[in-house]
PDB file of C-alpha atoms in Angstrom:
ATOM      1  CA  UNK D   1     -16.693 -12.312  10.628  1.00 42.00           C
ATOM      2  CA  UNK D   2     -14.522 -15.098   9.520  1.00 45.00           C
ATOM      3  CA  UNK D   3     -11.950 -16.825  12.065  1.00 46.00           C
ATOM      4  CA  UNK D   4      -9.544 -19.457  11.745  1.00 45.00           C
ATOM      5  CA  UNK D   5      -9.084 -22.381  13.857  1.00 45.00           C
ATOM      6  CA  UNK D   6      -6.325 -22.144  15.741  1.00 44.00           C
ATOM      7  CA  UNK D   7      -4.080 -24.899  13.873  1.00 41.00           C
ATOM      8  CA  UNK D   8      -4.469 -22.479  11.094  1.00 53.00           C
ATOM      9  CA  UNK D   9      -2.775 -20.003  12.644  1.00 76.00           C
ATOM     10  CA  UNK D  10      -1.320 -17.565  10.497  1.00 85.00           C
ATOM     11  CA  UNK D  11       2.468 -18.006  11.314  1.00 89.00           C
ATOM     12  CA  UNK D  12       3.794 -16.471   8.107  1.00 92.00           C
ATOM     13  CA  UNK D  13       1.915 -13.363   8.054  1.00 96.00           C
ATOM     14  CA  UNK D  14       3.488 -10.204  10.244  1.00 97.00           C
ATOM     15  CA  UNK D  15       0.523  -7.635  10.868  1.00 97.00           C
ATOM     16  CA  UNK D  16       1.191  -3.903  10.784  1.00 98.00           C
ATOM     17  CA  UNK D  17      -0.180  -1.080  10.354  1.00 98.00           C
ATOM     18  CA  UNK D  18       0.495   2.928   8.390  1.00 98.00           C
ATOM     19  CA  UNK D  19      -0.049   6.469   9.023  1.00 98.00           C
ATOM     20  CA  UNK D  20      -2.566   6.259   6.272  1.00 97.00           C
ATOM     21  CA  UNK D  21      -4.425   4.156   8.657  1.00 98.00           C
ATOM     22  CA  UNK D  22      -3.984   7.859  10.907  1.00 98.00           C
ATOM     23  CA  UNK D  23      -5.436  10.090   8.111  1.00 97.00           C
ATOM     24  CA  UNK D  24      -1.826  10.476   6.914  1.00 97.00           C
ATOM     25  CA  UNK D  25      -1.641  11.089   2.685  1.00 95.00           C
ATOM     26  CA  UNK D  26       1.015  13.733   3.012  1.00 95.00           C
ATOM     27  CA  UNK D  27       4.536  14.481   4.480  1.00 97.00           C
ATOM     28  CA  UNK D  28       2.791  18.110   6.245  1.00 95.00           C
ATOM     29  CA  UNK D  29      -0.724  19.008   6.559  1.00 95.00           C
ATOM     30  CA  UNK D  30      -2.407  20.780   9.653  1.00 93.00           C
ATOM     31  CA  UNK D  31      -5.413  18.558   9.234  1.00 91.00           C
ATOM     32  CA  UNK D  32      -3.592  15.020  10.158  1.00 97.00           C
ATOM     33  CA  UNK D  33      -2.182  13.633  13.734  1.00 97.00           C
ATOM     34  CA  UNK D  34       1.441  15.015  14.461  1.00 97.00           C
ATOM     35  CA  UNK D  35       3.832  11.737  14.018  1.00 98.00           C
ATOM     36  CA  UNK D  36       4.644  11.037  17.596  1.00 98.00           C
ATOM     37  CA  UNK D  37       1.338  10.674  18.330  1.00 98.00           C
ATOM     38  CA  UNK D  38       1.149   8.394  15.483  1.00 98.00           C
ATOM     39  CA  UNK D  39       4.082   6.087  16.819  1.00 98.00           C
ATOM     40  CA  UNK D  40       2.610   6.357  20.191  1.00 98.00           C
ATOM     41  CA  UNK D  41      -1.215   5.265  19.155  1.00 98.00           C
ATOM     42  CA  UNK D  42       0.025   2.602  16.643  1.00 98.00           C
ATOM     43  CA  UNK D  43       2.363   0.814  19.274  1.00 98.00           C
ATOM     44  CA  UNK D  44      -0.571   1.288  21.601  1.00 98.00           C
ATOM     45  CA  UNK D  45      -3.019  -0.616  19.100  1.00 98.00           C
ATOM     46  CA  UNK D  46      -0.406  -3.944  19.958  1.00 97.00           C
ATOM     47  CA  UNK D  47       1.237  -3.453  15.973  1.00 98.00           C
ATOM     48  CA  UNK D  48       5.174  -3.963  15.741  1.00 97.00           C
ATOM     49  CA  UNK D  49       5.661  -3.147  12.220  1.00 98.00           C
ATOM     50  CA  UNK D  50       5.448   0.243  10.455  1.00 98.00           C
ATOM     51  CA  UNK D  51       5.542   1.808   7.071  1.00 98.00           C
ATOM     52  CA  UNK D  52       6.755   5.064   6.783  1.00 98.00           C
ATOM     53  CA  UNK D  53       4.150   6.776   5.223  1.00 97.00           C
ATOM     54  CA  UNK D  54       4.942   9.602   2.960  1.00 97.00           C
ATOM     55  CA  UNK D  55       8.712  10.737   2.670  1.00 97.00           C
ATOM     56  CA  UNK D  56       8.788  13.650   5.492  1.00 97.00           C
ATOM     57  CA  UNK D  57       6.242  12.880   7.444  1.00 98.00           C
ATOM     58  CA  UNK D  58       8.069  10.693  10.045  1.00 98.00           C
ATOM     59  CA  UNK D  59      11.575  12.101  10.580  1.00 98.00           C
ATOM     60  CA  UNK D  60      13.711  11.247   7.519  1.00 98.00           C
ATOM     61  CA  UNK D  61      16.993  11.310  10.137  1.00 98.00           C
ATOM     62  CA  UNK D  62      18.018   7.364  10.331  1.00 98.00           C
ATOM     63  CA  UNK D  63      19.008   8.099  13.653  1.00 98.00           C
ATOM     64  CA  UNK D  64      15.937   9.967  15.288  1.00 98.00           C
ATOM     65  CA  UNK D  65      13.513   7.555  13.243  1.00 98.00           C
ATOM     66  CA  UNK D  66      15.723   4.519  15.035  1.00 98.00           C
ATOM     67  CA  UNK D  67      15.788   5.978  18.461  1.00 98.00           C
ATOM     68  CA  UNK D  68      11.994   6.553  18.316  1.00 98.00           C
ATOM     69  CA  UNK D  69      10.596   3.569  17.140  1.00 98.00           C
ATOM     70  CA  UNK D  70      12.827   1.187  19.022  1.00 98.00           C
ATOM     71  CA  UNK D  71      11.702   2.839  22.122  1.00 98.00           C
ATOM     72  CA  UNK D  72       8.314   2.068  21.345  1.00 98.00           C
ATOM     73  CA  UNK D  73       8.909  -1.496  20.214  1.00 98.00           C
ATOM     74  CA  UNK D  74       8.114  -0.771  16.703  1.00 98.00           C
ATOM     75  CA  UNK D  75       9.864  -2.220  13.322  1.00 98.00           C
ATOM     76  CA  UNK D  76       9.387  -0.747   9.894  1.00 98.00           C
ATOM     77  CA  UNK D  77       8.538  -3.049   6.693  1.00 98.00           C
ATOM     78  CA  UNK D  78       8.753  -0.270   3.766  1.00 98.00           C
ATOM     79  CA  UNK D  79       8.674   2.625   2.450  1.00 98.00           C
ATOM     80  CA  UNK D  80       6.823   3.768  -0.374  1.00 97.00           C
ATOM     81  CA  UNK D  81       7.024   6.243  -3.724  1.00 97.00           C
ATOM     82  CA  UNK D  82       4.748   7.229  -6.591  1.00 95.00           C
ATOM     83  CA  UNK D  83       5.759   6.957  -9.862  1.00 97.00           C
ATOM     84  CA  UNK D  84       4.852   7.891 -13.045  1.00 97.00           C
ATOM     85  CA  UNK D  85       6.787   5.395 -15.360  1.00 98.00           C
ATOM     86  CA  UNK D  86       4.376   4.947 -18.518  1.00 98.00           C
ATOM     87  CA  UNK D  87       5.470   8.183 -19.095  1.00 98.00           C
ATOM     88  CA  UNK D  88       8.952   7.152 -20.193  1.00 98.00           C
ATOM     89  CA  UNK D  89      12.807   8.017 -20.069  1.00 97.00           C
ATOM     90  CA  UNK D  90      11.601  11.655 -19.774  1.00 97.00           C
ATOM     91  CA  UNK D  91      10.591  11.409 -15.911  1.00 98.00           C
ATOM     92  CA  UNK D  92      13.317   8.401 -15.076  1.00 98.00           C
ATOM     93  CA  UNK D  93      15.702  10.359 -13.124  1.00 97.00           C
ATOM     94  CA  UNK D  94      13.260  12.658 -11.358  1.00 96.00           C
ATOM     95  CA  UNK D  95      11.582   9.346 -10.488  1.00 97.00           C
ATOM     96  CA  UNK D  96      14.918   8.033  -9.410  1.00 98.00           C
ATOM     97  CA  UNK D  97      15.441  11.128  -7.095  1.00 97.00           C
ATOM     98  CA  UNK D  98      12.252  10.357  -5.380  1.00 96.00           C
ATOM     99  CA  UNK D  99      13.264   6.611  -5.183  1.00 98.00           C
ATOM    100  CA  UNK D 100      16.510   6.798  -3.566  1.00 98.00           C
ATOM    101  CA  UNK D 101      15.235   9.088  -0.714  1.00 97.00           C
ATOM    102  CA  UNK D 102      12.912   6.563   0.111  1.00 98.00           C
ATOM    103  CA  UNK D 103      15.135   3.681  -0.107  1.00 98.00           C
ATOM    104  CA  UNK D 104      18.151   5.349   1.374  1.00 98.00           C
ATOM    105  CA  UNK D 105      15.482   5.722   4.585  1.00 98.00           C
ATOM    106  CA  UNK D 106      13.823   2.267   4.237  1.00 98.00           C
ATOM    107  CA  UNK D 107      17.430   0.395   4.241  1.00 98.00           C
ATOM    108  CA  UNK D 108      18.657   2.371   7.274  1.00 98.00           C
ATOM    109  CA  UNK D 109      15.601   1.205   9.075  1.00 98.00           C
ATOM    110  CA  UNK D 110      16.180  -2.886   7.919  1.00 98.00           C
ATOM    111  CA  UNK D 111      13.467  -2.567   5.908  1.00 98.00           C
ATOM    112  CA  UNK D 112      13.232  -4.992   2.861  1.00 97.00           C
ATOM    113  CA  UNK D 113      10.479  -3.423   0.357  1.00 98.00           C
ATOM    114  CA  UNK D 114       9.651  -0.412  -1.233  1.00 98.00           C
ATOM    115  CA  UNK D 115       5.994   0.030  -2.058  1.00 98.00           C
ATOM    116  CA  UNK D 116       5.402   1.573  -5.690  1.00 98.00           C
ATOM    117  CA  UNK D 117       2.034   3.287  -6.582  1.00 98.00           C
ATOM    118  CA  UNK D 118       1.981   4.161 -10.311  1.00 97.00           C
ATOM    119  CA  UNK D 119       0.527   8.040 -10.898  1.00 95.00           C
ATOM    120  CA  UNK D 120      -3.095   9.029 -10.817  1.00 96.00           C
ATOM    121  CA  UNK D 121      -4.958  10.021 -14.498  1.00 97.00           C
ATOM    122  CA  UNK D 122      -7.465  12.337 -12.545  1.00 95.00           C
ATOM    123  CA  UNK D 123      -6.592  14.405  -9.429  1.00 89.00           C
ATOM    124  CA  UNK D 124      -7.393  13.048  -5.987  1.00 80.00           C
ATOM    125  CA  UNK D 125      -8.366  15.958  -4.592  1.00 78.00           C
ATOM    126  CA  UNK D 126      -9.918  18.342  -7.293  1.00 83.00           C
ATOM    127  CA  UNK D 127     -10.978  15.221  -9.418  1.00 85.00           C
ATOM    128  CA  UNK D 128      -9.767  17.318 -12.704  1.00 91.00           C
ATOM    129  CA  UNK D 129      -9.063  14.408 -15.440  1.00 94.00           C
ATOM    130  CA  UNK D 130      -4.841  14.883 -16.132  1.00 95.00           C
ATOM    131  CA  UNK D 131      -4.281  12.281 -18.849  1.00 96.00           C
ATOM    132  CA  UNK D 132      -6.664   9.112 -19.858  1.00 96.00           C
ATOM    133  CA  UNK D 133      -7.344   6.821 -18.266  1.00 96.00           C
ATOM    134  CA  UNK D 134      -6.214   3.631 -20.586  1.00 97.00           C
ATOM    135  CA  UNK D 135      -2.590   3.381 -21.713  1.00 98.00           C
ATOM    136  CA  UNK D 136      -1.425   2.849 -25.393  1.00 98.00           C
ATOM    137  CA  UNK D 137       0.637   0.207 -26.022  1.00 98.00           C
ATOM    138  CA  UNK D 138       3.673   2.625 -26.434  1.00 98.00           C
ATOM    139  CA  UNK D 139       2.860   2.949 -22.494  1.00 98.00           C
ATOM    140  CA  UNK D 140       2.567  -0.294 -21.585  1.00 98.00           C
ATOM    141  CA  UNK D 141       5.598  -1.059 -22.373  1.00 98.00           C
ATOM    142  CA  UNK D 142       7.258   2.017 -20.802  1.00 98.00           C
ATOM    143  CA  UNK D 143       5.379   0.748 -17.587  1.00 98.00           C
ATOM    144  CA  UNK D 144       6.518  -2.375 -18.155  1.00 98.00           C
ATOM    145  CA  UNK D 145      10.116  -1.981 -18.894  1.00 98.00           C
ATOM    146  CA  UNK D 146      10.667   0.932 -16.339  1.00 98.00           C
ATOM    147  CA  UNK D 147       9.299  -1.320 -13.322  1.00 98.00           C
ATOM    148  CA  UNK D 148      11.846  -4.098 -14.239  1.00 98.00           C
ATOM    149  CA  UNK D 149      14.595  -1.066 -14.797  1.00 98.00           C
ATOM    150  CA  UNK D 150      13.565   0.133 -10.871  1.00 98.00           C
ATOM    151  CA  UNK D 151      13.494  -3.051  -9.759  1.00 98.00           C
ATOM    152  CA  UNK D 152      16.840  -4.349 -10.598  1.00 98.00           C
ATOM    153  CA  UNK D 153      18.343  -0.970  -9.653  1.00 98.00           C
ATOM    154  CA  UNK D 154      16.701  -0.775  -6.651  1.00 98.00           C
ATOM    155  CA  UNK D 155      17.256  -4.176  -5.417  1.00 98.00           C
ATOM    156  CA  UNK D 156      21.183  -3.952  -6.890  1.00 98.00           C
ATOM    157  CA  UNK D 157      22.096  -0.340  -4.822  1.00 98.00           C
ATOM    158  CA  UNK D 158      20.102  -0.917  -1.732  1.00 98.00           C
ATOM    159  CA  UNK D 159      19.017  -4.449  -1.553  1.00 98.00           C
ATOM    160  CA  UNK D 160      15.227  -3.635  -1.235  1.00 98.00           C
ATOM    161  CA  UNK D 161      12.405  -5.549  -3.224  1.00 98.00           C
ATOM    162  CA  UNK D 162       9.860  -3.116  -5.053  1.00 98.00           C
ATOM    163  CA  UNK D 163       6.344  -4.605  -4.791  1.00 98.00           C
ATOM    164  CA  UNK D 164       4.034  -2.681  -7.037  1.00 98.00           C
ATOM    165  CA  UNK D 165       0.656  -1.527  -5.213  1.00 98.00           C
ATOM    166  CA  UNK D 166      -2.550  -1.436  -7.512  1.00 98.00           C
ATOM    167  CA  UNK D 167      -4.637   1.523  -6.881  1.00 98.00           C
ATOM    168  CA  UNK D 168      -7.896   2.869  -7.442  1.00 96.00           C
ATOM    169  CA  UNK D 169      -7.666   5.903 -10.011  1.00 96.00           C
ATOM    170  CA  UNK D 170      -4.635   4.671 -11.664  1.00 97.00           C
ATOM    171  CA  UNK D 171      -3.237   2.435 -14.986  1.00 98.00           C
ATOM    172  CA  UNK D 172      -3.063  -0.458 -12.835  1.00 98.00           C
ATOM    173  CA  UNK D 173      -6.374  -1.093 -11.139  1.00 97.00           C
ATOM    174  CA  UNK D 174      -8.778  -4.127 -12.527  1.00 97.00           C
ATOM    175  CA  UNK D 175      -8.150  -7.397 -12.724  1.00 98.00           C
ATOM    176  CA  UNK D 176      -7.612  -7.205 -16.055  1.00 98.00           C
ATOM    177  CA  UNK D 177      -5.108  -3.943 -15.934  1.00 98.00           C
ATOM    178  CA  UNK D 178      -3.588  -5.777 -13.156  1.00 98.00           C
ATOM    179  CA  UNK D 179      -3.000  -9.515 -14.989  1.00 98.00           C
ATOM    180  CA  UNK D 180      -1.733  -7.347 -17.867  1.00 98.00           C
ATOM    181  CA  UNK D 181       1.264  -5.635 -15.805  1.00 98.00           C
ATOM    182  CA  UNK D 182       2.215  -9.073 -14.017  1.00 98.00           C
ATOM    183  CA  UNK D 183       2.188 -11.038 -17.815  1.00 97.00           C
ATOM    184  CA  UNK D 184       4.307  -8.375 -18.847  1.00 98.00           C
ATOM    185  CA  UNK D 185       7.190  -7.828 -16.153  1.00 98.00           C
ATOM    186  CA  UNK D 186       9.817 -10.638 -14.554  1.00 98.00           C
ATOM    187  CA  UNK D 187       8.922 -11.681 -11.615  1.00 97.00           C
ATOM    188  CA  UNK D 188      12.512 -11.782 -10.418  1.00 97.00           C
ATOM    189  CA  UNK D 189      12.055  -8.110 -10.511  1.00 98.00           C
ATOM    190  CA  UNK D 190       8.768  -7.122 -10.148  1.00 98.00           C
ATOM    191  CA  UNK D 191       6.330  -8.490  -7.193  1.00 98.00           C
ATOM    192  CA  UNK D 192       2.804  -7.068  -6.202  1.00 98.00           C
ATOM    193  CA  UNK D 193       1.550  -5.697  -3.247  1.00 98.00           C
ATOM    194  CA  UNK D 194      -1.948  -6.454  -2.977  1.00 98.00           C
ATOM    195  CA  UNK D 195      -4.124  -3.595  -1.597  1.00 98.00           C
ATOM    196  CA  UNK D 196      -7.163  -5.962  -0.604  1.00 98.00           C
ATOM    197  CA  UNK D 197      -9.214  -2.917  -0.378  1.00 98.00           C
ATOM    198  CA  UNK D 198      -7.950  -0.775  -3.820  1.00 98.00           C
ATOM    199  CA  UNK D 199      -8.219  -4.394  -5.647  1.00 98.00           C
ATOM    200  CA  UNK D 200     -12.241  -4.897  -4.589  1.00 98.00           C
ATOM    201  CA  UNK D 201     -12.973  -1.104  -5.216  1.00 98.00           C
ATOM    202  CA  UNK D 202     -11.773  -1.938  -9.082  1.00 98.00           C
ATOM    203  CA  UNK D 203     -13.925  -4.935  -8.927  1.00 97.00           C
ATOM    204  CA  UNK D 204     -11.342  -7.764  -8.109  1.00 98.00           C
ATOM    205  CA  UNK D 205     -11.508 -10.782  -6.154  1.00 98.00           C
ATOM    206  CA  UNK D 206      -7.996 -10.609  -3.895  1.00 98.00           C
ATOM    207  CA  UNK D 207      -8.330 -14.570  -2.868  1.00 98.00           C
ATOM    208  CA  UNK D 208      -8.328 -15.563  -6.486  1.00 98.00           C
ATOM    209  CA  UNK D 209      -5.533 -13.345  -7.153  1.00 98.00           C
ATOM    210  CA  UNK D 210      -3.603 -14.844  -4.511  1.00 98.00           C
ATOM    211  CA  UNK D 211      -4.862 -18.547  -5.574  1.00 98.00           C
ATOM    212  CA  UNK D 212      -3.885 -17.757  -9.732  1.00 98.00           C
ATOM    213  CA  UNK D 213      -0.613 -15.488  -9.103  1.00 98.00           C
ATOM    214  CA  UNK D 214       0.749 -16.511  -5.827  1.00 97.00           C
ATOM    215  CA  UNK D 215       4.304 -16.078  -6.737  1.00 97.00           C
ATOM    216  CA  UNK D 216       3.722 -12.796  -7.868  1.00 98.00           C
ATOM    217  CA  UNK D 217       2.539 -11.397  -4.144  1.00 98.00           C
ATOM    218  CA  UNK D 218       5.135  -9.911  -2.186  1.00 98.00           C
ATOM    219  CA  UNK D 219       3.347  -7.943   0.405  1.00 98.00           C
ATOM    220  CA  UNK D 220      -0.571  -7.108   1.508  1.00 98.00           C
ATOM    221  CA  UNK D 221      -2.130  -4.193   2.545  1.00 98.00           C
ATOM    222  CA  UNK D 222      -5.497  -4.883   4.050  1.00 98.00           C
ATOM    223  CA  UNK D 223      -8.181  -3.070   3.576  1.00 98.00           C
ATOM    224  CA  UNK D 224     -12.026  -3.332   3.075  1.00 98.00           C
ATOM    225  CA  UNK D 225     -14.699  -1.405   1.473  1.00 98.00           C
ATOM    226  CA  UNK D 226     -18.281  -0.247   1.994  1.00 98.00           C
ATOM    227  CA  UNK D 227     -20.082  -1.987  -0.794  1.00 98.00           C
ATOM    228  CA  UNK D 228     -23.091   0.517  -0.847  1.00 98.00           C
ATOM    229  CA  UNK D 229     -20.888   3.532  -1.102  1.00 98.00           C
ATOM    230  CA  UNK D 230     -18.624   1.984  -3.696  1.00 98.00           C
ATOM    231  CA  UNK D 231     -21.972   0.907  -5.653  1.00 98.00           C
ATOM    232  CA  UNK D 232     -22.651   5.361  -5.224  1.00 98.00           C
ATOM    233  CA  UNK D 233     -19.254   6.130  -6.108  1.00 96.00           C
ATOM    234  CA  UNK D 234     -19.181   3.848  -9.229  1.00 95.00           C
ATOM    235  CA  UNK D 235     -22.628   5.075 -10.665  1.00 97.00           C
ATOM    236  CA  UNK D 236     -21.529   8.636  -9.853  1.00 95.00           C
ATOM    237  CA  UNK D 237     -17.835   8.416 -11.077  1.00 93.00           C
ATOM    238  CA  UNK D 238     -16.703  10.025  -7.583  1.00 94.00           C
ATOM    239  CA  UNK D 239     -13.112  10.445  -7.745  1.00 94.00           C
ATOM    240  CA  UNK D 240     -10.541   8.446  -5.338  1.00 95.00           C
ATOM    241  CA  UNK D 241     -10.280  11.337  -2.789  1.00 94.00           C
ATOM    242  CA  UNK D 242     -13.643  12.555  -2.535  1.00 94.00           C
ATOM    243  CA  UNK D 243     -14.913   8.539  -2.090  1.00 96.00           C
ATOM    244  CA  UNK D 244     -12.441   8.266   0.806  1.00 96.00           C
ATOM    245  CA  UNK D 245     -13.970  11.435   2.410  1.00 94.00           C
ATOM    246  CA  UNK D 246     -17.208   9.649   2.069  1.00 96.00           C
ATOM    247  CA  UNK D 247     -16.289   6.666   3.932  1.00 97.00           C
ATOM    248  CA  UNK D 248     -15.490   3.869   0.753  1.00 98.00           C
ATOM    249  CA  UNK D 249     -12.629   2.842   3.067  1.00 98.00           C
ATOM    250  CA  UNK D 250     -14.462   1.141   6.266  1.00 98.00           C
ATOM    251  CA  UNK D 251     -13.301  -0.860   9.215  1.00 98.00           C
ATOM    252  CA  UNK D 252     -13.065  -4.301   9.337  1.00 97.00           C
ATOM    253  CA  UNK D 253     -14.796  -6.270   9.070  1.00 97.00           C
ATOM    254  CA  UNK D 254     -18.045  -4.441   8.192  1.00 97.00           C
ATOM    255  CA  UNK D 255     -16.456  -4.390   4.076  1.00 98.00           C
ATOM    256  CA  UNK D 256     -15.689  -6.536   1.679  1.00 98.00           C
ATOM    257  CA  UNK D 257     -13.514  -8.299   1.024  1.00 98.00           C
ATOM    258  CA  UNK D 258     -13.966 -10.992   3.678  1.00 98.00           C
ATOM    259  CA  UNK D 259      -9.869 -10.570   5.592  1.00 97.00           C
ATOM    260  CA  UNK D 260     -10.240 -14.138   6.873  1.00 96.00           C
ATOM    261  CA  UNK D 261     -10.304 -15.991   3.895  1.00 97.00           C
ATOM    262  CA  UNK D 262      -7.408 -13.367   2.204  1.00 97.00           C
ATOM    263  CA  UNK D 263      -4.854 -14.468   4.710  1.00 97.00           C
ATOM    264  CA  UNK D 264      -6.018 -18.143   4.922  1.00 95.00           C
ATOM    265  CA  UNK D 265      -4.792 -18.164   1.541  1.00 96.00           C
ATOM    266  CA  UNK D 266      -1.857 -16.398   1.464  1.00 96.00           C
ATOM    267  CA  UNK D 267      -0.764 -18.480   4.381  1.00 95.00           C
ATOM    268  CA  UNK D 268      -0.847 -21.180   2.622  1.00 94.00           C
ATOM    269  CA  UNK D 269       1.678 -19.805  -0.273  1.00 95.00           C
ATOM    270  CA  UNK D 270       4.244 -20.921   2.467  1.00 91.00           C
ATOM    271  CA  UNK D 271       6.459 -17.801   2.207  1.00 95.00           C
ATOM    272  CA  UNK D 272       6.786 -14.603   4.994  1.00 96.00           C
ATOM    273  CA  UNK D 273       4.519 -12.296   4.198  1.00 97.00           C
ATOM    274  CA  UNK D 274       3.770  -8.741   5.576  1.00 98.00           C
ATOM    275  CA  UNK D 275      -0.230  -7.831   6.257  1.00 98.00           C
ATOM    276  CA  UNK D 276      -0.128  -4.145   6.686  1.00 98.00           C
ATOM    277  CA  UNK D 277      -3.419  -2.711   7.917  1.00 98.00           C
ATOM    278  CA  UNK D 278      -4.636   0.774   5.982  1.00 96.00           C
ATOM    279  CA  UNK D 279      -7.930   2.007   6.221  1.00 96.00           C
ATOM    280  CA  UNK D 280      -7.792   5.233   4.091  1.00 96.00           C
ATOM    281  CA  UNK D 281      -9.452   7.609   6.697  1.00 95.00           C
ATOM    282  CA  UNK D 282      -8.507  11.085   4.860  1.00 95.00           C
ATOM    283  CA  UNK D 283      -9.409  13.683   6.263  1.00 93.00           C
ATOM    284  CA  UNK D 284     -10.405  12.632   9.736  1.00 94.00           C
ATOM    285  CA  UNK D 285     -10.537  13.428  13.140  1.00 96.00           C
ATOM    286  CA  UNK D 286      -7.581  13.314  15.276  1.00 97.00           C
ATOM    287  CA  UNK D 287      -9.102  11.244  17.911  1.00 98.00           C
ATOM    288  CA  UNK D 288     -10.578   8.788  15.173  1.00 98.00           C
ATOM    289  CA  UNK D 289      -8.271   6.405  14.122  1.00 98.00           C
ATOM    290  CA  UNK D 290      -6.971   4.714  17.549  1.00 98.00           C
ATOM    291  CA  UNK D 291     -10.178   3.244  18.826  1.00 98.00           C
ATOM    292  CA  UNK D 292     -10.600   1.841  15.017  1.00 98.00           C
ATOM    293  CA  UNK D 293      -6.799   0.687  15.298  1.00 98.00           C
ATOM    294  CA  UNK D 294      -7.069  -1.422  18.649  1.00 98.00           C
ATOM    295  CA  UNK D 295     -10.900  -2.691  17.473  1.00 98.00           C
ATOM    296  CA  UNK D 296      -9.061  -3.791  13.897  1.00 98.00           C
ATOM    297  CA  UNK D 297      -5.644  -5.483  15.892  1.00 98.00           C
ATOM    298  CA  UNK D 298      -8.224  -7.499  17.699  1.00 97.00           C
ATOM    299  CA  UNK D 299     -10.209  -8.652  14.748  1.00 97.00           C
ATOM    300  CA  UNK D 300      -6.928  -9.687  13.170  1.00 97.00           C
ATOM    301  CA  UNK D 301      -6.209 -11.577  16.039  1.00 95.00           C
ATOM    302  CA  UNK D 302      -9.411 -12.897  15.953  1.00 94.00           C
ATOM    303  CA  UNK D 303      -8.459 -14.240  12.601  1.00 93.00           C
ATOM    304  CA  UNK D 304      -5.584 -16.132  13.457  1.00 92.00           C
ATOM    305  CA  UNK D 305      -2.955 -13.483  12.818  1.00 91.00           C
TER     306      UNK D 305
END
């Protein structure tokens, strides 16, 4: 366990945590916790800030999601979509659709980001391969040009910043996928959120990230990962879904990477920075995820934050 001293407190990072820190991937399934128990276990784990989780899940009313956070002291810092933009002008307004329901929701709640995961090439659930899993060039720049297009419409209509969320199982995973998206959008436009957890199950090292492309990080998700399970998953070419099942996503800090050194050094990129806390827990038990949640808060704290 790492810890900070306490003059390196970590006074520009605001912890929070998600329903996918619940066992929450989508807006209605029998097998994950109802959402006001969610609200109620989350503010009971001592986190202010929220994400919304997948559009439906919490109420998509501004006014019932308002009166039932702020009664529990709660705050939320973004919403998030998938998209599928290295596909082209072909699935732009369906995309946009998608988009503005979040970001209608997000706004109304005084949130300032919108978290965008790019599509999976192989099913998370069934595993079955749906397109490869390199882009051409003809993509890239689709990718490319389409983020900047969402981010310049999304910050111009509801004054939200997209940060764009590297993921296991998708275009934008390694380091090297991952350099290659940031060389090739503006960063006016276009900031990353850096899944600690998603970025060391593709093989990267989150503090040099942070360290090499500081400007570039808008937002953190933290997360760790069982090294011996990845190392199984990896030689065994487990898909995103069925790894989760089998535990890949772990509670801190018995993973890598170390969380202690991540926010030392986005701390010192001197800017406000949110820390969200998701362990990917999919399917689990309902009674599962709060002791992990309070046990987590207090590590964090441990850490300075």
């Amino acid at each position: 366990m790492t810890s900070l001293s306490p003059e390196s407190s970590l006074s520009r990072i605001r912890i929070g945590s998600a329903p996918d820190s619940w066992g929450v991937w989508f807006p209605d399934d029998p097998a994950q916790v109802p959402w006001r128990r969610f609200l109620d276990e989350v503010a009971q784990s001592g986190y202010e800030w929220i994400e919304l989780g997948p559009y439906g899940y919490l109420p998509t009313d501004p006014a019932v999601l308002a009166e039932e956070t702020s009664k529990r002291g709660l705050k939320v810092s973004a919403g998030t979509v998938f998209t599928g933009l290295h596909h082209g002008e072909a699935v732009w307004e369906k995309t946009w659709a998608h988009v503005a329901d979040n970001a209608v929701l997000a706004q109304a709640m005084g949130a300032r980001h919108l978290v965008v995961i790019p599509s999976f090439w192989r099913d998370d659930k069934t595993g079955d391969v749906l397109e490869p899993d390199t882009l051409t060039p003809e993509q890239w720049r689709n990718l490319t040009s389409l983020t900047e297009r969402l981010g310049k419409e999304v910050r111009e209509r509801y004054g939200l910043r997209i940060v764009v969320h590297p993921h296991a199982d998708t275009h934008i995973d390694s380091e090297e996928n991952v350099v290659r998206f940031l060389d090739g959008t503006d960063s006016d436009l276009v900031s990353l959120c850096l899944d600690t957890g998603h970025y060391a199950y593709c093989g990267g090292d989150s503090v040099k990230l942070i360290e090499t492309y500081g400007e570039r990080i808008g937002y953190l998700h933290l997360k760790q990962v069982d090294p011996e399970i990845l190392a199984d998953v990896r030689a065994k070419g487990t898909p995103f879904g069925p790894a989760v099942a089998q535990g890949v996503m772990c509670e801190p800090p018995t993973g890598v990477p170390a969380l202690g050194p991540v926010l030392e050094a986005a701390q010192k990129l001197d800017v406000d920075l949110f820390a969200i806390v998701e362990q990917d827990m999919y399917p689990c038990a309902p009674d599962t995820p709060l002791p992990i949640a309070q046990r987590t808060r207090a590590f964090l704290r441990s850490c300075g934050a």
